[in-house]
Amino acid sequence: MRRAIVLAGGLGTRLRAATGDLPKPLVKVAGRPLVAHQIGRLAGAGITDIVIATGYGADQVEAELGTGATWGAALRFSKEDSPRGTAGALALAAKGRVSADDTVVVVNGDLLSRHDLAGQLAAFESAGADASIHVREVADPRAYGVVLVGGSRVTGFLEKPENPPSNLVNAGTYVFRGRVLLDLPDTIGLSIERDVFPQLAQYGEVIAYRDDAPFLDVGTPEALAAAESWFE
């Protein structure tokens, strides 16, 4: 079965100057909460079973989003009582909500992307891989996770290296086999980028899905202003 997890538990510290104490997923972009754009995109790709992994402001986020009926989706919520990092939050969200053979799309709650999500899903399921990463080229990759690729296979993953060996970067949309998420510990702090992908690239089967469509991490007041132009 196809499912999705939206990582929406960050504090949004860099946005505070523009948004105050509002939980980051609820910051408005084009008149809608930021996380609503991710939910709508997933539902548009036919993925309606969606878990929202929350942390700071969890009750506000759940109250605002409700059941998901607005998007034709069924939302469930996973709440971190203390920060566990992106992978720890993902493990907690998967527990009891994901099956081993599921195809699970994972997106960050502050990500806007125009890449072909349906194409990434199809490539992942055809390959029978453990995970898939949307990758694209950028002019300066130092602020990103740099992805090393041989053919379609990911052979290495370097988070924000000072001297990048490639201009191909992690664009923030992932697909996992459910068993990979269920094997992650949900009680300790782990990072998808620093802990999970380097290990999977070495010992598992991770494929790169190349699509040079634009994407935007809405993590700063400047990026928030730029996000408005996506919907003009």
CSV table of C-alpha atoms in Angstrom, one decimal:
chain,number,residue,atom,x,y,z
A,1,MET,CA,0.0,0.0,0.0
A,2,ARG,CA,1.1,3.6,-0.7
A,3,ARG,CA,1.3,5.8,2.4
A,4,ALA,CA,3.0,9.1,3.3
A,5,ILE,CA,4.7,10.7,6.3
A,6,VAL,CA,5.1,14.5,6.5
A,7,LEU,CA,7.8,15.6,8.8
A,8,ALA,CA,6.3,18.7,10.5
A,9,GLY,CA,7.8,18.9,13.9
A,10,GLY,CA,10.5,21.5,13.5
A,11,LEU,CA,10.7,24.6,15.7
A,12,GLY,CA,11.1,27.0,12.8
A,13,THR,CA,13.6,29.0,14.7
A,14,ARG,CA,14.9,30.9,11.6
A,15,LEU,CA,11.3,32.0,10.7
A,16,ARG,CA,10.5,33.4,14.1
A,17,ALA,CA,11.4,37.0,13.0
A,18,ALA,CA,8.6,36.8,10.4
A,19,THR,CA,6.1,34.5,12.0
A,20,GLY,CA,6.5,34.7,15.8
A,21,ASP,CA,5.5,31.6,17.8
A,22,LEU,CA,3.3,30.1,15.1
A,23,PRO,CA,4.2,26.5,14.5
A,24,LYS,CA,6.2,26.3,11.2
A,25,PRO,CA,3.7,23.9,9.5
A,26,LEU,CA,0.9,26.5,9.9
A,27,VAL,CA,2.8,29.5,8.5
A,28,LYS,CA,0.7,30.8,5.6
A,29,VAL,CA,1.9,30.6,2.0
A,30,ALA,CA,-0.6,31.8,-0.6
A,31,GLY,CA,-3.3,31.9,2.0
A,32,ARG,CA,-2.9,28.3,3.2
A,33,PRO,CA,-0.8,26.6,5.9
A,34,LEU,CA,2.6,25.6,4.5
A,35,VAL,CA,2.0,21.9,5.3
A,36,ALA,CA,-1.3,22.0,3.4
A,37,HIS,CA,0.6,22.4,0.2
A,38,GLN,CA,2.4,19.1,0.9
A,39,ILE,CA,-0.8,17.3,1.8
A,40,GLY,CA,-2.5,18.5,-1.4
A,41,ARG,CA,0.4,17.4,-3.5
A,42,LEU,CA,0.4,13.9,-2.0
A,43,ALA,CA,-3.4,13.6,-2.4
A,44,GLY,CA,-3.0,14.7,-6.0
A,45,ALA,CA,-0.6,11.8,-6.6
A,46,GLY,CA,-3.2,9.4,-5.1
A,47,ILE,CA,-1.6,9.1,-1.7
A,48,THR,CA,-4.4,9.7,0.8
A,49,ASP,CA,-3.2,7.8,3.9
A,50,ILE,CA,-0.9,10.4,5.4
A,51,VAL,CA,0.7,10.7,8.8
A,52,ILE,CA,1.7,14.1,10.1
A,53,ALA,CA,4.7,13.8,12.4
A,54,THR,CA,4.4,16.8,14.8
A,55,GLY,CA,6.5,18.2,17.6
A,56,TYR,CA,6.3,21.9,18.6
A,57,GLY,CA,2.7,23.2,18.5
A,58,ALA,CA,1.4,19.7,17.8
A,59,ASP,CA,-2.1,20.4,19.2
A,60,GLN,CA,-2.4,23.5,17.0
A,61,VAL,CA,-1.3,21.6,13.9
A,62,GLU,CA,-3.8,18.8,14.5
A,63,ALA,CA,-6.7,21.2,15.2
A,64,GLU,CA,-5.9,23.2,12.1
A,65,LEU,CA,-5.6,20.2,9.7
A,66,GLY,CA,-8.4,18.0,11.2
A,67,THR,CA,-9.2,14.8,9.5
A,68,GLY,CA,-7.8,15.7,6.1
A,69,ALA,CA,-11.2,15.6,4.4
A,70,THR,CA,-10.5,19.0,2.9
A,71,TRP,CA,-7.9,17.3,0.6
A,72,GLY,CA,-9.7,14.0,0.2
A,73,ALA,CA,-7.1,12.4,2.5
A,74,ALA,CA,-7.2,10.6,5.8
A,75,LEU,CA,-4.8,12.2,8.3
A,76,ARG,CA,-3.2,10.6,11.3
A,77,PHE,CA,-0.9,12.3,13.7
A,78,SER,CA,2.3,11.3,15.5
A,79,LYS,CA,3.6,13.5,18.3
A,80,GLU,CA,7.2,13.8,19.5
A,81,ASP,CA,7.3,14.5,23.3
A,82,SER,CA,11.0,15.4,22.9
A,83,PRO,CA,13.1,16.0,19.8
A,84,ARG,CA,14.4,12.8,18.1
A,85,GLY,CA,15.8,14.2,14.9
A,86,THR,CA,14.3,13.6,11.4
A,87,ALA,CA,14.9,9.9,11.4
A,88,GLY,CA,13.7,9.4,15.0
A,89,ALA,CA,10.5,11.3,14.2
A,90,LEU,CA,10.1,9.2,11.1
A,91,ALA,CA,10.5,6.0,13.1
A,92,LEU,CA,8.0,7.1,15.7
A,93,ALA,CA,5.5,8.0,13.0
A,94,ALA,CA,5.9,4.7,11.2
A,95,LYS,CA,5.4,2.6,14.3
A,96,GLY,CA,1.9,1.0,14.2
A,97,ARG,CA,1.0,3.0,11.1
A,98,VAL,CA,3.2,1.4,8.4
A,99,SER,CA,3.5,-2.2,7.2
A,100,ALA,CA,6.8,-3.7,6.1
A,101,ASP,CA,5.9,-4.0,2.4
A,102,ASP,CA,4.3,-0.5,2.1
A,103,THR,CA,5.6,2.2,-0.2
A,104,VAL,CA,6.1,5.2,2.0
A,105,VAL,CA,6.7,8.7,0.6
A,106,VAL,CA,8.4,11.0,3.1
A,107,VAL,CA,8.4,14.8,2.6
A,108,ASN,CA,9.5,17.7,4.9
A,109,GLY,CA,6.7,19.9,6.0
A,110,ASP,CA,8.5,23.0,4.8
A,111,LEU,CA,9.3,21.8,1.3
A,112,LEU,CA,7.8,23.0,-1.9
A,113,SER,CA,8.6,21.0,-5.0
A,114,ARG,CA,7.4,20.7,-8.6
A,115,HIS,CA,9.1,17.4,-9.5
A,116,ASP,CA,7.3,14.4,-10.9
A,117,LEU,CA,6.2,12.6,-7.7
A,118,ALA,CA,4.3,10.0,-9.6
A,119,GLY,CA,7.4,9.3,-11.7
A,120,GLN,CA,9.5,8.8,-8.6
A,121,LEU,CA,7.0,6.4,-7.1
A,122,ALA,CA,6.9,4.4,-10.3
A,123,ALA,CA,10.7,4.2,-10.6
A,124,PHE,CA,11.0,3.1,-7.0
A,125,GLU,CA,8.4,0.3,-7.2
A,126,SER,CA,9.8,-0.9,-10.5
A,127,ALA,CA,13.3,-1.1,-9.0
A,128,GLY,CA,12.3,-2.9,-5.8
A,129,ALA,CA,14.8,-0.7,-3.9
A,130,ASP,CA,15.0,0.1,-0.2
A,131,ALA,CA,14.8,3.9,-0.8
A,132,SER,CA,14.7,6.6,-3.4
A,133,ILE,CA,15.9,10.1,-3.2
A,134,HIS,CA,14.8,12.9,-5.5
A,135,VAL,CA,18.1,14.5,-6.8
A,136,ARG,CA,18.9,17.5,-9.0
A,137,GLU,CA,21.8,19.7,-9.9
A,138,VAL,CA,22.5,23.0,-8.3
A,139,ALA,CA,25.2,25.6,-8.9
A,140,ASP,CA,26.5,25.6,-5.3
A,141,PRO,CA,25.8,22.4,-3.5
A,142,ARG,CA,27.6,23.3,-0.2
A,143,ALA,CA,24.3,24.0,1.6
A,144,TYR,CA,22.8,20.7,0.7
A,145,GLY,CA,23.2,16.9,1.0
A,146,VAL,CA,25.4,15.9,-1.9
A,147,VAL,CA,24.4,12.6,-3.5
A,148,LEU,CA,27.0,10.4,-5.2
A,149,VAL,CA,25.5,8.3,-8.0
A,150,GLY,CA,26.6,5.4,-10.1
A,151,GLY,CA,24.1,4.7,-12.8
A,152,SER,CA,20.8,5.1,-10.9
A,153,ARG,CA,22.2,3.8,-7.7
A,154,VAL,CA,23.2,6.1,-4.8
A,155,THR,CA,26.8,5.2,-3.8
A,156,GLY,CA,27.4,7.9,-1.2
A,157,PHE,CA,25.7,10.7,0.7
A,158,LEU,CA,27.6,13.7,2.2
A,159,GLU,CA,25.6,16.3,4.2
A,160,LYS,CA,26.7,19.9,3.5
A,161,PRO,CA,30.3,19.1,2.6
A,162,GLU,CA,32.8,22.0,2.4
A,163,ASN,CA,34.3,20.7,-0.8
A,164,PRO,CA,31.5,19.0,-2.7
A,165,PRO,CA,32.6,16.2,-5.1
A,166,SER,CA,29.4,16.6,-7.1
A,167,ASN,CA,26.7,19.2,-7.9
A,168,LEU,CA,23.9,16.6,-7.5
A,169,VAL,CA,22.0,17.2,-4.3
A,170,ASN,CA,19.2,15.9,-2.2
A,171,ALA,CA,16.0,17.7,-3.2
A,172,GLY,CA,14.0,16.5,-0.1
A,173,THR,CA,11.5,14.0,-1.4
A,174,TYR,CA,12.1,10.4,-0.4
A,175,VAL,CA,10.4,7.0,-0.9
A,176,PHE,CA,11.1,4.2,1.5
A,177,ARG,CA,10.1,0.5,1.8
A,178,GLY,CA,8.2,0.3,5.0
A,179,ARG,CA,10.5,-2.2,6.6
A,180,VAL,CA,13.4,0.3,6.5
A,181,LEU,CA,11.4,2.7,8.6
A,182,LEU,CA,10.3,0.0,11.0
A,183,ASP,CA,13.9,-1.0,11.6
A,184,LEU,CA,14.8,2.5,12.8
A,185,PRO,CA,14.9,3.1,16.6
A,186,ASP,CA,12.3,5.6,17.7
A,187,THR,CA,13.8,6.4,21.1
A,188,ILE,CA,17.0,8.2,20.1
A,189,GLY,CA,17.9,11.2,18.1
A,190,LEU,CA,18.8,10.3,14.5
A,191,SER,CA,19.1,12.2,11.2
A,192,ILE,CA,17.9,10.9,7.9
A,193,GLU,CA,20.7,12.8,6.1
A,194,ARG,CA,23.6,12.1,8.5
A,195,ASP,CA,22.7,8.6,9.9
A,196,VAL,CA,20.3,6.8,7.6
A,197,PHE,CA,21.2,7.5,4.0
A,198,PRO,CA,25.0,7.0,4.4
A,199,GLN,CA,24.3,3.6,5.9
A,200,LEU,CA,21.7,2.6,3.4
A,201,ALA,CA,23.9,3.8,0.5
A,202,GLN,CA,26.7,1.5,1.8
A,203,TYR,CA,24.7,-1.6,2.8
A,204,GLY,CA,21.3,-1.3,1.1
A,205,GLU,CA,19.8,-0.4,-2.3
A,206,VAL,CA,19.1,3.3,-2.7
A,207,ILE,CA,18.2,4.7,-6.1
A,208,ALA,CA,18.4,8.3,-7.3
A,209,TYR,CA,15.4,9.9,-9.1
A,210,ARG,CA,16.8,12.7,-11.2
A,211,ASP,CA,14.4,15.6,-11.9
A,212,ASP,CA,15.7,19.1,-12.3
A,213,ALA,CA,12.3,20.8,-11.5
A,214,PRO,CA,12.6,23.6,-8.9
A,215,PHE,CA,12.3,23.0,-5.2
A,216,LEU,CA,12.3,25.4,-2.2
A,217,ASP,CA,13.0,24.8,1.5
A,218,VAL,CA,10.8,27.4,3.2
A,219,GLY,CA,13.1,27.8,6.3
A,220,THR,CA,13.9,31.6,6.4
A,221,PRO,CA,11.9,34.8,6.0
A,222,GLU,CA,13.6,35.3,2.6
A,223,ALA,CA,12.5,31.8,1.4
A,224,LEU,CA,9.0,32.5,2.8
A,225,ALA,CA,8.7,35.6,0.7
A,226,ALA,CA,10.0,33.7,-2.4
A,227,ALA,CA,7.4,30.9,-1.7
A,228,GLU,CA,4.6,33.4,-2.4
A,229,SER,CA,5.7,33.8,-6.0
A,230,TRP,CA,5.2,30.0,-6.6
A,231,PHE,CA,1.5,30.6,-6.6
A,232,GLU,CA,1.1,33.9,-8.4
